[in-house]
Coordinates of N, CA and C in Angstrom, one line a residue:
M54 N -29.7 -15.9 -18.2 CA -28.8 -15.8 -19.2 C -27.9 -14.5 -19.1
S55 N -28.4 -13.4 -18.7 CA -27.6 -12.1 -18.5 C -26.6 -12.3 -17.4
D56 N -27.1 -13.0 -16.3 CA -26.2 -13.2 -15.3 C -24.8 -13.8 -15.5
E57 N -24.7 -14.7 -16.2 CA -23.4 -15.4 -16.6 C -22.4 -14.6 -17.1
P58 N -22.6 -13.7 -18.1 CA -21.6 -12.9 -18.7 C -21.1 -11.7 -17.6
A59 N -22.0 -11.4 -16.8 CA -21.7 -10.3 -15.8 C -20.9 -10.9 -14.8
A60 N -21.2 -12.3 -14.4 CA -20.5 -12.9 -13.3 C -19.0 -13.2 -13.7
E61 N -18.8 -13.5 -15.0 CA -17.5 -13.9 -15.4 C -16.5 -12.8 -15.4
P62 N -16.9 -11.7 -15.9 CA -15.8 -10.4 -15.8 C -15.6 -10.1 -14.3
Q63 N -16.6 -10.1 -13.4 CA -16.4 -10.0 -12.0 C -15.4 -10.8 -11.4
T64 N -15.6 -12.2 -11.7 CA -14.6 -13.1 -11.2 C -13.3 -12.8 -11.6
A65 N -13.1 -12.5 -13.0 CA -11.6 -12.2 -13.6 C -11.2 -11.1 -12.9
V66 N -11.9 -10.0 -12.6 CA -11.5 -8.8 -12.0 C -11.0 -9.2 -10.5
R67 N -11.7 -9.9 -9.9 CA -11.3 -10.3 -8.4 C -10.0 -11.1 -8.5
V68 N -9.8 -12.1 -9.5 CA -8.7 -12.8 -9.6 C -7.5 -12.0 -9.9
S69 N -7.6 -11.0 -10.8 CA -6.5 -10.1 -11.2 C -6.2 -9.3 -10.0
R70 N -7.1 -8.7 -9.2 CA -6.8 -8.0 -8.1 C -6.1 -8.9 -7.1
R71 N -6.5 -10.0 -6.8 CA -5.8 -10.9 -5.9 C -4.3 -11.1 -6.3
A72 N -4.0 -11.2 -7.6 CA -2.8 -11.4 -8.2 C -1.9 -10.1 -7.9
V73 N -2.6 -9.0 -7.9 CA -1.9 -7.7 -7.7 C -1.5 -7.7 -6.2
V74 N -2.5 -8.2 -5.3 CA -2.2 -8.3 -3.8 C -1.1 -9.2 -3.6
V75 N -1.0 -10.3 -4.3 CA 0.1 -11.2 -4.0 C 1.4 -10.8 -4.5
V76 N 1.6 -10.3 -5.8 CA 2.6 -9.7 -6.3 C 3.3 -8.5 -5.5
V77 N 2.5 -7.7 -5.2 CA 3.0 -6.6 -4.2 C 3.5 -7.1 -3.0
A78 N 2.8 -8.0 -2.2 CA 3.2 -8.6 -1.1 C 4.4 -9.4 -1.2
V79 N 4.7 -10.2 -2.2 CA 5.9 -11.0 -2.5 C 7.0 -10.0 -2.7
V80 N 6.9 -8.9 -3.5 CA 7.9 -7.9 -3.8 C 8.4 -7.3 -2.5
V81 N 7.4 -6.8 -1.6 CA 7.7 -6.1 -0.4 C 8.5 -7.2 0.5
L82 N 7.9 -8.4 0.6 CA 8.6 -9.4 1.4 C 10.1 -9.7 0.9
L83 N 10.2 -9.8 -0.2 CA 11.6 -10.1 -0.8 C 12.5 -9.0 -0.6
V84 N 12.1 -7.7 -0.7 CA 12.9 -6.5 -0.7 C 13.3 -6.5 0.9
D85 N 12.3 -6.6 1.7 CA 12.5 -6.4 3.1 C 13.6 -7.5 3.6
Q86 N 13.3 -8.7 3.3 CA 14.2 -9.7 3.8 C 15.7 -9.6 3.2
L87 N 15.7 -9.3 1.9 CA 17.1 -9.2 1.3 C 17.9 -7.9 1.9
T88 N 17.1 -6.8 2.2 CA 17.7 -5.6 2.9 C 18.1 -6.0 4.3
K89 N 17.3 -6.9 5.1 CA 17.7 -7.2 6.4 C 19.0 -8.1 6.3
V90 N 19.2 -9.0 5.4 CA 20.3 -9.8 5.2 C 21.4 -8.9 4.9
W91 N 21.3 -7.9 4.0 CA 22.4 -6.9 3.7 C 22.7 -6.2 5.1
A92 N 21.7 -5.7 5.8 CA 22.0 -4.9 6.9 C 22.7 -5.8 8.0
L93 N 22.3 -7.1 8.2 CA 23.1 -7.8 9.2 C 24.6 -8.1 8.8
S94 N 24.9 -8.1 7.6 CA 26.2 -8.3 7.1 C 27.0 -7.0 7.0
A95 N 26.4 -5.9 6.5 CA 27.1 -4.8 6.2 C 27.3 -3.8 7.4
L96 N 26.2 -3.9 8.3 CA 26.1 -2.8 9.4 C 26.4 -3.4 10.8
D97 N 26.6 -4.7 10.9 CA 26.9 -5.3 12.3 C 28.0 -4.6 12.9
A98 N 27.7 -4.3 14.0 CA 29.1 -3.7 15.0 C 29.5 -2.5 14.3
T99 N 28.7 -1.6 13.5 CA 29.3 -0.5 13.0 C 28.5 0.7 13.6
P100 N 29.2 1.8 13.7 CA 28.2 3.1 14.3 C 27.3 3.6 13.2
R101 N 26.5 4.4 13.7 CA 25.5 4.9 12.7 C 26.2 5.6 11.5
R102 N 25.6 5.2 10.2 CA 26.1 5.9 9.0 C 25.2 7.0 8.6
A103 N 25.5 8.3 8.6 CA 24.7 9.2 8.0 C 24.4 9.1 6.5
L104 N 23.2 9.3 6.1 CA 22.8 9.2 4.7 C 22.4 10.6 4.3
V105 N 21.6 11.4 5.2 CA 21.2 12.7 4.9 C 21.3 13.4 6.3
G106 N 22.6 13.7 6.6 CA 22.9 14.6 7.8 C 22.3 13.6 9.0
D107 N 21.8 14.3 9.8 CA 21.1 13.7 11.1 C 19.7 13.2 10.9
L108 N 19.1 13.5 9.6 CA 17.7 13.1 9.4 C 17.6 11.7 8.9
L109 N 18.5 11.2 8.3 CA 18.4 9.6 7.9 C 19.7 9.0 7.9
G110 N 19.8 7.8 8.3 CA 21.0 7.1 8.5 C 20.7 5.5 8.6
L111 N 21.8 4.9 8.6 CA 21.7 3.3 8.9 C 22.3 3.1 10.1
E112 N 21.6 2.4 11.0 CA 22.1 1.8 12.2 C 21.3 0.5 12.5
L113 N 22.0 -0.5 12.6 CA 21.5 -1.9 12.9 C 21.1 -2.0 14.4
T114 N 19.8 -2.4 14.5 CA 19.3 -2.8 15.9 C 18.3 -4.0 15.7
R115 N 18.1 -4.7 16.7 CA 17.1 -5.8 16.8 C 15.9 -5.5 17.8
N116 N 14.8 -5.3 17.3 CA 13.8 -4.8 18.0 C 12.8 -5.9 18.5
A117 N 12.8 -6.1 19.9 CA 11.9 -7.0 20.5 C 10.5 -6.6 20.6
G118 N 10.2 -5.2 20.4 CA 9.0 -4.7 20.5 C 8.2 -4.2 19.2
A119 N 7.2 -3.5 19.4 CA 6.5 -2.9 18.2 C 7.2 -1.6 17.8
A120 N 6.5 -0.8 17.2 CA 6.9 0.5 16.8 C 7.4 1.3 18.0
L121 N 8.5 1.9 18.0 CA 9.2 2.8 18.9 C 9.5 1.8 20.0
S122 N 9.8 0.6 19.9 CA 10.2 -0.4 21.0 C 9.3 -0.4 21.9
I123 N 7.9 -0.2 21.8 CA 6.8 -0.4 22.8 C 6.6 -1.9 22.9
G124 N 6.4 -2.5 24.0 CA 6.1 -3.8 24.4 C 7.2 -4.7 24.2
T125 N 8.4 -4.4 24.6 CA 9.6 -5.3 24.4 C 9.4 -6.6 25.1
R126 N 8.7 -6.6 26.1 CA 8.4 -7.7 26.9 C 7.3 -8.6 26.4
M127 N 6.6 -8.2 25.4 CA 5.4 -8.9 24.8 C 5.5 -9.4 23.5
T128 N 6.7 -9.8 23.1 CA 7.1 -10.2 21.8 C 6.0 -11.3 21.3
W129 N 5.7 -12.2 22.1 CA 4.7 -13.3 21.7 C 3.4 -12.8 21.3
V130 N 3.0 -11.7 22.1 CA 1.7 -11.1 21.7 C 1.8 -10.3 20.4
L131 N 2.9 -9.7 20.2 CA 3.2 -9.0 18.8 C 3.1 -10.0 17.8
T132 N 3.7 -11.2 18.0 CA 3.8 -12.2 17.0 C 2.3 -12.6 16.6
L133 N 1.6 -13.0 17.7 CA 0.1 -13.4 17.4 C -0.7 -12.3 16.8
A134 N -0.5 -11.0 17.2 CA -1.1 -9.9 16.5 C -0.9 -9.8 15.0
A135 N 0.4 -10.0 14.7 CA 0.7 -10.1 13.3 C 0.2 -11.1 12.5
V136 N -0.1 -12.5 13.2 CA -0.7 -13.6 12.5 C -2.1 -13.2 12.3
V137 N -2.8 -12.5 13.2 CA -4.1 -12.0 13.1 C -4.2 -11.1 11.9
V138 N -3.4 -10.1 11.7 CA -3.5 -9.1 10.7 C -3.2 -9.8 9.4
V139 N -2.3 -10.7 9.4 CA -2.2 -11.5 8.0 C -3.4 -12.3 7.7
V140 N -4.0 -12.8 8.6 CA -5.3 -13.6 8.3 C -6.5 -12.7 7.8
V141 N -6.6 -11.5 8.5 CA -7.6 -10.6 8.2 C -7.5 -10.0 6.8
V142 N -6.2 -9.7 6.6 CA -5.8 -9.0 5.2 C -6.1 -10.0 4.1
V143 N -5.7 -11.1 4.4 CA -5.8 -12.2 3.3 C -7.4 -12.4 3.1
R144 N -8.0 -12.5 4.2 CA -9.6 -12.8 4.0 C -10.3 -11.5 3.4
T145 N -9.9 -10.2 3.7 CA -10.6 -9.2 3.2 C -10.2 -8.9 1.8
A146 N -8.9 -9.2 1.5 CA -8.3 -8.9 0.1 C -9.1 -9.9 -0.9
R147 N -9.8 -10.9 -0.6 CA -10.4 -11.8 -1.5 C -11.7 -10.9 -2.1
R148 N -12.1 -10.0 -1.5 CA -13.2 -9.2 -1.9 C -12.9 -7.9 -2.7
V149 N -11.5 -7.6 -2.9 CA -11.1 -6.5 -3.5 C -11.3 -6.6 -5.0
A150 N -11.8 -5.4 -5.6 CA -12.0 -5.4 -7.0 C -11.4 -3.8 -7.4
S151 N -10.5 -3.3 -6.7 CA -10.1 -2.0 -6.8 C -8.5 -2.1 -6.9
N152 N -7.9 -1.5 -8.0 CA -6.3 -1.5 -8.0 C -5.8 -1.0 -6.8
V153 N -6.3 0.2 -6.4 CA -5.5 1.0 -5.2 C -5.7 0.1 -4.0
W154 N -6.9 -0.3 -3.9 CA -7.1 -1.4 -2.6 C -6.2 -2.6 -2.7
A155 N -6.0 -3.1 -3.8 CA -5.2 -4.3 -4.1 C -3.8 -3.9 -3.7
V156 N -3.2 -2.9 -4.2 CA -1.9 -2.5 -3.8 C -1.7 -2.1 -2.5
T157 N -2.7 -1.5 -1.7 CA -2.8 -1.2 -0.3 C -2.7 -2.6 0.4
F158 N -3.5 -3.5 0.1 CA -3.6 -4.8 1.0 C -2.2 -5.5 0.6
G159 N -1.7 -5.4 -0.6 CA -0.4 -6.0 -0.9 C 0.8 -5.5 -0.1
L160 N 0.7 -4.2 0.1 CA 1.8 -3.5 0.9 C 1.6 -4.0 2.4
L161 N 0.4 -4.1 2.8 CA 0.1 -4.3 4.3 C 0.5 -5.7 4.5
L162 N 0.2 -6.7 3.7 CA 0.4 -8.0 3.7 C 1.9 -8.3 3.8
G163 N 2.7 -7.7 2.8 CA 4.1 -7.9 2.6 C 4.8 -7.5 3.8
G164 N 4.4 -6.2 4.3 CA 5.1 -5.7 5.5 C 4.8 -6.5 6.8
A165 N 3.6 -6.9 7.0 CA 3.4 -7.8 8.1 C 4.0 -9.0 7.9
L166 N 4.0 -9.7 6.9 CA 4.8 -10.9 6.6 C 6.3 -10.9 6.9
G167 N 6.9 -9.7 6.5 CA 8.3 -9.4 6.7 C 8.6 -9.4 8.2
N168 N 7.9 -8.6 9.0 CA 8.2 -8.6 10.5 C 7.7 -10.0 11.1
L169 N 6.7 -10.5 10.6 CA 6.2 -11.7 11.2 C 7.3 -12.7 11.1
G170 N 8.0 -12.8 9.9 CA 9.1 -13.7 9.7 C 10.1 -13.6 10.7
D171 N 10.5 -12.3 11.0 CA 11.5 -12.1 12.0 C 11.1 -12.7 13.3
R172 N 9.9 -12.4 13.6 CA 9.4 -12.8 14.9 C 9.4 -14.5 15.0
L173 N 9.2 -15.1 13.9 CA 9.0 -16.5 14.0 C 10.6 -17.2 13.9
F174 N 11.4 -16.6 13.0 CA 12.5 -17.2 12.9 C 13.9 -16.7 13.3
R175 N 14.0 -15.5 13.7 CA 15.3 -14.9 14.2 C 15.3 -15.2 15.7
E176 N 16.5 -14.9 16.2 CA 16.8 -15.1 17.6 C 16.1 -13.9 18.5
P177 N 15.8 -14.4 19.7 CA 16.2 -15.5 20.5 C 15.3 -16.9 20.3
G178 N 14.3 -16.8 19.3 CA 13.6 -18.1 19.1 C 12.2 -17.9 18.6
P179 N 11.6 -18.8 18.2 CA 10.1 -18.8 17.7 C 9.2 -18.1 18.7
L180 N 8.5 -17.2 18.1 CA 7.5 -16.4 18.7 C 8.0 -15.3 19.5
R181 N 9.4 -15.2 19.7 CA 10.0 -14.2 20.4 C 11.2 -13.5 19.7
G182 N 11.3 -13.7 18.3 CA 12.3 -13.3 17.6 C 12.2 -11.9 17.3
H183 N 13.5 -11.2 17.4 CA 13.6 -9.8 17.2 C 13.6 -9.3 15.7
V184 N 12.8 -8.2 15.5 CA 12.8 -7.8 14.2 C 14.0 -6.9 13.8
V185 N 14.7 -7.0 12.7 CA 15.8 -6.5 12.3 C 15.4 -5.1 11.6
D186 N 15.9 -4.0 12.4 CA 15.7 -2.7 12.0 C 16.9 -1.9 11.6
F187 N 17.2 -1.0 10.7 CA 18.2 -0.6 10.2 C 18.2 0.9 9.7
I188 N 16.9 1.4 9.3 CA 17.0 2.6 8.6 C 16.5 3.6 9.9
A189 N 17.5 4.5 10.2 CA 17.4 5.5 11.4 C 16.8 6.8 10.8
Y190 N 15.6 7.1 11.4 CA 15.0 8.4 11.2 C 15.3 9.4 12.4
G191 N 16.3 10.1 12.1 CA 16.7 11.1 13.0 C 17.0 10.4 14.3
D192 N 16.6 11.0 15.4 CA 16.7 10.3 16.9 C 15.3 9.7 17.1
W193 N 14.4 9.8 16.1 CA 13.0 9.3 16.5 C 12.8 7.7 16.7
F194 N 13.3 7.1 15.5 CA 13.1 5.6 15.5 C 13.9 4.9 14.5
I195 N 14.1 3.7 14.6 CA 14.8 2.9 13.5 C 13.8 1.8 13.0
G196 N 13.7 1.7 11.8 CA 12.8 0.9 11.1 C 13.3 0.0 10.0
N197 N 12.5 -0.5 9.2 CA 12.9 -1.5 8.0 C 11.9 -1.2 6.8
V198 N 12.2 -1.9 5.8 CA 11.3 -1.8 4.6 C 9.9 -2.3 5.0
A199 N 9.7 -3.4 5.7 CA 8.4 -3.8 6.1 C 7.6 -2.7 6.7
D200 N 8.3 -2.1 7.7 CA 7.7 -0.9 8.3 C 7.3 0.2 7.4
I201 N 8.1 0.5 6.3 CA 7.8 1.6 5.4 C 6.6 1.1 4.5
A202 N 6.5 -0.2 4.1 CA 5.2 -0.7 3.5 C 3.9 -0.6 4.3
I203 N 4.1 -0.9 5.6 CA 2.9 -0.8 6.5 C 2.4 0.6 6.6
V204 N 3.4 1.6 6.8 CA 3.0 2.9 6.9 C 2.5 3.5 5.7
V205 N 2.9 3.2 4.6 CA 2.2 3.7 3.3 C 1.0 3.0 3.1
A206 N 0.8 1.8 3.5 CA -0.6 1.1 3.4 C -1.6 1.8 4.5
A207 N -1.2 2.2 5.5 CA -1.9 2.9 6.4 C -2.3 4.2 5.9
G208 N -1.4 4.9 5.3 CA -1.7 6.2 4.7 C -2.7 6.0 3.6
L209 N -2.5 5.0 2.8 CA -3.6 4.8 1.6 C -4.9 4.4 2.1
V210 N -5.0 3.5 3.2 CA -6.2 3.1 3.9 C -7.1 4.5 4.3
I211 N -6.1 5.4 5.0 CA -6.8 6.6 5.3 C -7.3 7.4 4.3
L212 N -6.6 7.5 3.2 CA -6.8 8.3 2.0 C -8.1 7.8 1.3
L213 N -8.2 6.6 1.1 CA -9.3 5.9 0.6 C -10.5 5.9 1.3
V214 N -10.5 5.7 2.6 CA -11.6 5.8 3.3 C -12.2 7.4 3.4
V215 N -11.3 8.2 3.5 CA -11.6 9.7 3.4 C -12.3 10.1 2.1
R216 N -11.8 9.5 1.0 CA -12.4 9.7 -0.2 C -13.6 9.0 -0.5
G217 N -13.9 7.8 0.3 CA -15.0 7.0 0.1 C -15.0 6.0 -0.8
V218 N -13.7 5.4 -1.2 CA -13.5 4.6 -2.0 C -13.8 3.2 -1.4
Q219 N -14.7 2.3 -1.9 CA -15.0 1.2 -1.4 C -13.9 0.0 -1.9
L220 N -14.0 -1.3 -1.3 CA -13.2 -2.2 -1.8 C -13.5 -2.7 -3.3
D221 N -14.6 -2.4 -3.7 CA -15.0 -2.8 -5.1 C -14.5 -1.5 -6.1
G222 N -14.0 -0.5 -5.5 CA -13.7 0.7 -6.2 C -14.7 1.6 -6.5
T223 N -15.9 1.4 -6.0 CA -17.1 2.4 -6.1 C -16.7 3.4 -5.0
R224 N -17.4 4.6 -5.2 CA -17.3 5.6 -4.2 C -18.6 5.7 -3.3
E225 N -18.4 5.9 -2.0 CA -19.4 6.0 -1.0 C -20.4 7.1 -1.5
V226 N -19.8 8.3 -2.0 CA -20.6 9.5 -2.4 C -21.6 9.2 -3.3
R227 N -21.3 8.4 -4.3 CA -22.0 7.9 -5.5 C -23.3 7.0 -4.9
R228 N -22.9 6.0 -4.0 CA -23.9 5.2 -3.4 C -24.9 6.1 -2.7
R229 N -24.5 7.1 -1.9 CA -25.4 8.0 -1.3 C -26.4 8.8 -2.2
A230 N -25.7 9.2 -3.2 CA -26.4 10.1 -4.2 C -27.5 9.1 -5.1
A231 N -27.0 7.9 -5.4 CA -28.0 6.9 -6.0 C -29.1 6.5 -5.1
H232 N -28.9 6.4 -3.7 CA -29.7 5.9 -2.7 C -30.8 7.0 -2.6
R233 N -30.4 8.2 -2.7 CA -31.3 9.5 -2.4 C -32.2 9.5 -3.6
A234 N -31.6 9.2 -5.0 CA -32.4 9.3 -6.1 C -33.5 8.3 -6.3
E235 N -33.2 7.2 -5.5 CA -34.3 6.0 -5.6 C -35.5 6.5 -5.1
P236 N -36.7 6.3 -5.5 CA -37.9 6.5 -5.0 C -38.3 5.8 -3.8
R237 N -39.0 6.3 -2.7 CA -39.2 5.7 -1.6 C -40.6 5.3 -1.5
D238 N -40.6 4.2 -0.9 CA -42.0 3.6 -0.8 C -42.3 3.6 0.7
D239 N -42.9 4.8 1.1 CA -43.3 5.0 2.5 C -44.6 4.4 3.0
G240 N -45.2 3.7 2.1 CA -46.5 2.9 2.5 C -47.6 3.5 1.8

């Protein structure tokens, strides 16, 4: 009898966190794709446009590789890796009961889908498509909105892990303290 009321709020919490994951992912995906459409029309065949001196600018490029153009001849492998990331994120996000983790997974999912869409549907063809990049960070690299979402998600993952925040929102420190407080039955 007491199990049913407890199970109902838990299910509602998971459903609402899934909704957060989906909404954040959709927003990231839409912003990423819309900015790529804009970049292709507004920046094609133009030289780099400075936004903040040499630190930040707009420069259109099509990237066959991963970050920093690593693996340009392995586009199909990067495509399959992106599919694996999407599947793992979707499966793991089903267990999320924390707002911060839900936003984190939404950012990661939206970013991965944004770049995966390029790999699947852009030239030179399916599984070999080049990612549209247009945000130039100094002379270091050129990225896009999906990359920003992925980097922010990675930063949040590191922060959450360091702080001991679990997928359900509890903290690892509390679990250890509760575990130490439990009486031991050593025999």
